[in-house]
Backbone as numpy.savetxt, mean C-alpha at the origin, in Angstrom:
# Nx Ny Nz CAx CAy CAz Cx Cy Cz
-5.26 23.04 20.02 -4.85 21.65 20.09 -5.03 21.00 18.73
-4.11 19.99 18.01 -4.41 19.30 17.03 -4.40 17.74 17.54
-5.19 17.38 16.24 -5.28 16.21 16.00 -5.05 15.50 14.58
-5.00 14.14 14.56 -4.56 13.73 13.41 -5.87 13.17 12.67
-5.92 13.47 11.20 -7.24 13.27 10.51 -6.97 12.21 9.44
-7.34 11.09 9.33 -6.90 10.09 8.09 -7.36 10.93 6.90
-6.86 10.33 5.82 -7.60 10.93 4.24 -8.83 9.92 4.43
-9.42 9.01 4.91 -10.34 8.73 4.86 -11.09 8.85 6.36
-12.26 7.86 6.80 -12.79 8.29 7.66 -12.15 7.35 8.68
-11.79 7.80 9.99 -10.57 7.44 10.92 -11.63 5.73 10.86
-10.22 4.81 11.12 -10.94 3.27 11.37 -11.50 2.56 10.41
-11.06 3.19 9.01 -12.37 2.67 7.98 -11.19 2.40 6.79
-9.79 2.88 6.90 -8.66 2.66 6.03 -8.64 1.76 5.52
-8.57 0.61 6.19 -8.31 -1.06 5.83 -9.41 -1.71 6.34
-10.07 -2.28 5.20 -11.16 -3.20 4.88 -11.39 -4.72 4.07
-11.90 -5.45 4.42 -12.07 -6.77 3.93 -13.33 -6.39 2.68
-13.13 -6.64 0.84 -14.22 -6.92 0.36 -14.75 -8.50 0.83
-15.84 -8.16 0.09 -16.72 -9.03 -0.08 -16.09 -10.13 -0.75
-15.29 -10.47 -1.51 -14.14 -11.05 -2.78 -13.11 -11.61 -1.15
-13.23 -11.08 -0.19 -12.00 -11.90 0.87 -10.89 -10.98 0.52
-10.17 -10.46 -0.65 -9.32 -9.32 -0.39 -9.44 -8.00 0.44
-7.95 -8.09 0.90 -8.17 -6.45 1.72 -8.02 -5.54 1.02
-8.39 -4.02 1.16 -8.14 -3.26 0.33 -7.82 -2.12 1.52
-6.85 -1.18 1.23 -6.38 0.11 1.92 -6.92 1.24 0.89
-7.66 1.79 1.34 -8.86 3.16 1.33 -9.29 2.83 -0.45
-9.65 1.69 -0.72 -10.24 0.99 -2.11 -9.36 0.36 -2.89
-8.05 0.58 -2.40 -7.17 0.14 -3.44 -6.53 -1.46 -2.87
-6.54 -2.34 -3.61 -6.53 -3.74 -2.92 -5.20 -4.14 -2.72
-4.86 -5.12 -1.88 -3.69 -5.28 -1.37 -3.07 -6.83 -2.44
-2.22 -6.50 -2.91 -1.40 -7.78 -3.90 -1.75 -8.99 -3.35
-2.03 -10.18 -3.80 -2.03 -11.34 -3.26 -0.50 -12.21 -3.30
-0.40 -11.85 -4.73 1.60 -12.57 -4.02 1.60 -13.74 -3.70
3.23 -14.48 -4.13 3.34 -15.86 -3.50 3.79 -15.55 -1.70
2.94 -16.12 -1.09 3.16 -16.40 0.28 3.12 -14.94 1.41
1.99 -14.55 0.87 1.70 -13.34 1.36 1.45 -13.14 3.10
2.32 -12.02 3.72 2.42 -11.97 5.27 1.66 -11.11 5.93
1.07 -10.87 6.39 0.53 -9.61 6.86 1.33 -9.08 8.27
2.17 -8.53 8.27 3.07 -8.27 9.93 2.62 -6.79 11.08
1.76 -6.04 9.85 1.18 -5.06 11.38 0.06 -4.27 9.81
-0.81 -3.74 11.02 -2.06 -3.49 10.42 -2.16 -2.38 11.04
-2.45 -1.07 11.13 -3.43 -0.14 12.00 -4.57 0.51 10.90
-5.47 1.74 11.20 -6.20 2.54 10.63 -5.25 3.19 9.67
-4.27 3.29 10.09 -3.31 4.36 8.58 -2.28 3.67 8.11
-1.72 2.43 8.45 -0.97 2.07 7.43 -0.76 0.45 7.45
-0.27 0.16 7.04 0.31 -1.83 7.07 1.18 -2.20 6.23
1.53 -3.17 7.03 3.02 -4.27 6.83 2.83 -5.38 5.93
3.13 -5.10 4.29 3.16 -7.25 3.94 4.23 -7.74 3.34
4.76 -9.10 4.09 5.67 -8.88 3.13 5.82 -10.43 1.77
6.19 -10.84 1.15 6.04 -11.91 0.66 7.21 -12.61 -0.31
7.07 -13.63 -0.41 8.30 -14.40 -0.58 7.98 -14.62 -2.80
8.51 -13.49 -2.70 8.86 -12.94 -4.19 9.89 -11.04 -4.24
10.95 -11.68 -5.58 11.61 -10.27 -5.75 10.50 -8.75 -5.80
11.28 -7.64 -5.52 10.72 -6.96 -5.98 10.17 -6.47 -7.22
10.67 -7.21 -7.94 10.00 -6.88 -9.72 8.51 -7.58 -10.08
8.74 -8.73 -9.41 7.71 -9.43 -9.06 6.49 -8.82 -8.42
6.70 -7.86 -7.46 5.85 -7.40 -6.61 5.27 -6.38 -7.13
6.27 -5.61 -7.67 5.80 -4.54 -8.65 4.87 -5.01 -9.75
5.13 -6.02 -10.39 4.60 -6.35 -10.81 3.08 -6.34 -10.85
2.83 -6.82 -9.85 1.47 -7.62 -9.00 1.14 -6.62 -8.24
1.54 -5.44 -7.79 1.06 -4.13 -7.57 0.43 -3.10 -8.48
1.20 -3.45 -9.95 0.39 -2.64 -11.12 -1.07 -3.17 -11.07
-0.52 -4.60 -10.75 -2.28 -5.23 -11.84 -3.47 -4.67 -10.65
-3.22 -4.80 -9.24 -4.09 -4.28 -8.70 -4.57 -2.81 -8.76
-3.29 -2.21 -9.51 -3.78 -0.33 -9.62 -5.08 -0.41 -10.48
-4.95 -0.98 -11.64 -6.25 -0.93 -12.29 -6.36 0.11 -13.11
-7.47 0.59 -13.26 -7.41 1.85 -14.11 -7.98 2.92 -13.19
-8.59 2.56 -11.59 -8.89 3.81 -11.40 -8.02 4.28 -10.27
-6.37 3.97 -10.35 -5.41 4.06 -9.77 -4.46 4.75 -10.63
-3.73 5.74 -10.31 -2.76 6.40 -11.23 -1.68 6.44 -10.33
-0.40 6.58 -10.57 0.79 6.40 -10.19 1.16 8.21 -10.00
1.07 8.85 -9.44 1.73 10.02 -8.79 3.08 10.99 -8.62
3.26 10.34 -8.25 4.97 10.68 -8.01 6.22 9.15 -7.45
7.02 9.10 -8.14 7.34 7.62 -8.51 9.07 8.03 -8.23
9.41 7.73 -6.48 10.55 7.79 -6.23 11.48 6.61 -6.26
11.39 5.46 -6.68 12.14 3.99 -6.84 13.14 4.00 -7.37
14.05 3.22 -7.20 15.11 2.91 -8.35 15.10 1.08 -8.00
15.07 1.01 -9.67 15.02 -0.69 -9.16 13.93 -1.27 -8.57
12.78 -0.71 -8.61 11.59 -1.17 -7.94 11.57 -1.17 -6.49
12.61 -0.27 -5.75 12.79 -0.26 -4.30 12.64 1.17 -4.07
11.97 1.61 -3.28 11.36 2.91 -2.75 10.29 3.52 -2.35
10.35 4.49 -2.84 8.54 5.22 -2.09 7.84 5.84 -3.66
6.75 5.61 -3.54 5.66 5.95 -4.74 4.36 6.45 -3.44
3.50 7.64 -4.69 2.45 7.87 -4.50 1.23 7.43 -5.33
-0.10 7.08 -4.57 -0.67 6.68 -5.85 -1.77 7.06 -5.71
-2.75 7.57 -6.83 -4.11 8.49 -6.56 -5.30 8.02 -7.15
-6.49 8.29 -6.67 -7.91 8.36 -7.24 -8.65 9.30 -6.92
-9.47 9.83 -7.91 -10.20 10.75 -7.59 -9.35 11.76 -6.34
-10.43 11.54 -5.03 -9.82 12.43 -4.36 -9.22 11.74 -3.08
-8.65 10.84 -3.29 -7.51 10.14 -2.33 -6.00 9.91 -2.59
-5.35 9.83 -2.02 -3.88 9.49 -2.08 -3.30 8.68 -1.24
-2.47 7.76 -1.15 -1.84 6.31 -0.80 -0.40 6.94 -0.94
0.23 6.47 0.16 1.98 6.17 -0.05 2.31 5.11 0.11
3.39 4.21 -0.85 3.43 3.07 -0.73 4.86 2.94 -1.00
5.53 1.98 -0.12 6.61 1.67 0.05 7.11 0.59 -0.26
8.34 0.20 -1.45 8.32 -1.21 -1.64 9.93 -1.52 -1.09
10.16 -2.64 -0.37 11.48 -2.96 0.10 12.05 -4.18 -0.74
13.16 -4.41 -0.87 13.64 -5.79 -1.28 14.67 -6.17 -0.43
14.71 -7.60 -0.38 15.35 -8.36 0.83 15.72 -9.58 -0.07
16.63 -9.43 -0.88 17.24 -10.79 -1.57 17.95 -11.82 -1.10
18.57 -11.01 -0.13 19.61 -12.27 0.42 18.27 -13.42 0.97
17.01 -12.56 1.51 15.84 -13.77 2.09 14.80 -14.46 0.93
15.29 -13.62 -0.25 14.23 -14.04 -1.61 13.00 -13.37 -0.79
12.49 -12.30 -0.35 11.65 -11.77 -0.03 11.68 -10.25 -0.61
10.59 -9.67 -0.24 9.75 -8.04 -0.07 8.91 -7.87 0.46
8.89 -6.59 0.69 7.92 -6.30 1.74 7.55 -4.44 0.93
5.95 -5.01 0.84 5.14 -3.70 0.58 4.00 -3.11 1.77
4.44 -1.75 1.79 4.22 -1.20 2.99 2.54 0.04 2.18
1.55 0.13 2.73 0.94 1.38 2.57 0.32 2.43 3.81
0.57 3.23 3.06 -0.11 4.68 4.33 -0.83 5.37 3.84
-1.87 5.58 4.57 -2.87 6.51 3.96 -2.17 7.99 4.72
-2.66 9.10 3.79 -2.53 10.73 4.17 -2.57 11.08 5.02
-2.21 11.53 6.21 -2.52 12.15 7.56 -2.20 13.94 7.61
-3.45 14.43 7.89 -3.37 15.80 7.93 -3.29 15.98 9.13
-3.36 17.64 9.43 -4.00 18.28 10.92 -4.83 19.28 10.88
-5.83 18.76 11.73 -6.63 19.69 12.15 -6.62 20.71 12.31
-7.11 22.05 12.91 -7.05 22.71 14.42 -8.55 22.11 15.19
């Protein structure tokens, strides 16, 4: 029988610091103009916010930081799927653009393996 194993410890993905930002498995979530939060679980979440995607990208670098590295970088136009790493974790992160609404929406997932 399998089961599904987070890259981190199941339930512990998405966390509130101490600072009031959330962070998904350490890496913090953009603050952004008019930031949404639309679904949350242990492995992944929904935000979306009322700025372009360049913008977002933007404001997604500054939170990488330095102990965030960029992975494998499938976008065009700042719209797509990226991986992003530390040490010994990995993040997939998804950025959408929605112009006709002057919005985006950045999506992250943590790793999911299997057991036996």
């Amino acid at each position: 029988m399998m089961s599904w194993v987070g890259a981190m410890r199941p339930g512990l993905a998405f966390e509130r610091a101490t600072s009031g930002a959330w962070r998904c498995a350490g890496l913090k979530v953009p603050e952004g103009q008019d930031r949404r939060e639309l679904y949350k679980s242990q492995y992944r979440a929904i935000y979306t916010y009322k700025m372009s995607a360049q913008e977002l990208d933007s404001a997604f670098r500054d939170v990488l930081g330095s102990d965030w590295t960029i992975k494998n970088d499938e976008r065009v136009k700042y719209v797509g799927k990226l991986e992003v790493e530390s040490e010994n974790q990995t993040l997939k992160v998804t950025m959408e653009d929605y112009p006709e609404a002057g919005m985006s929406a950045l999506k992250y997932y943590t790793i999911q393996q299997y057991t036996k």
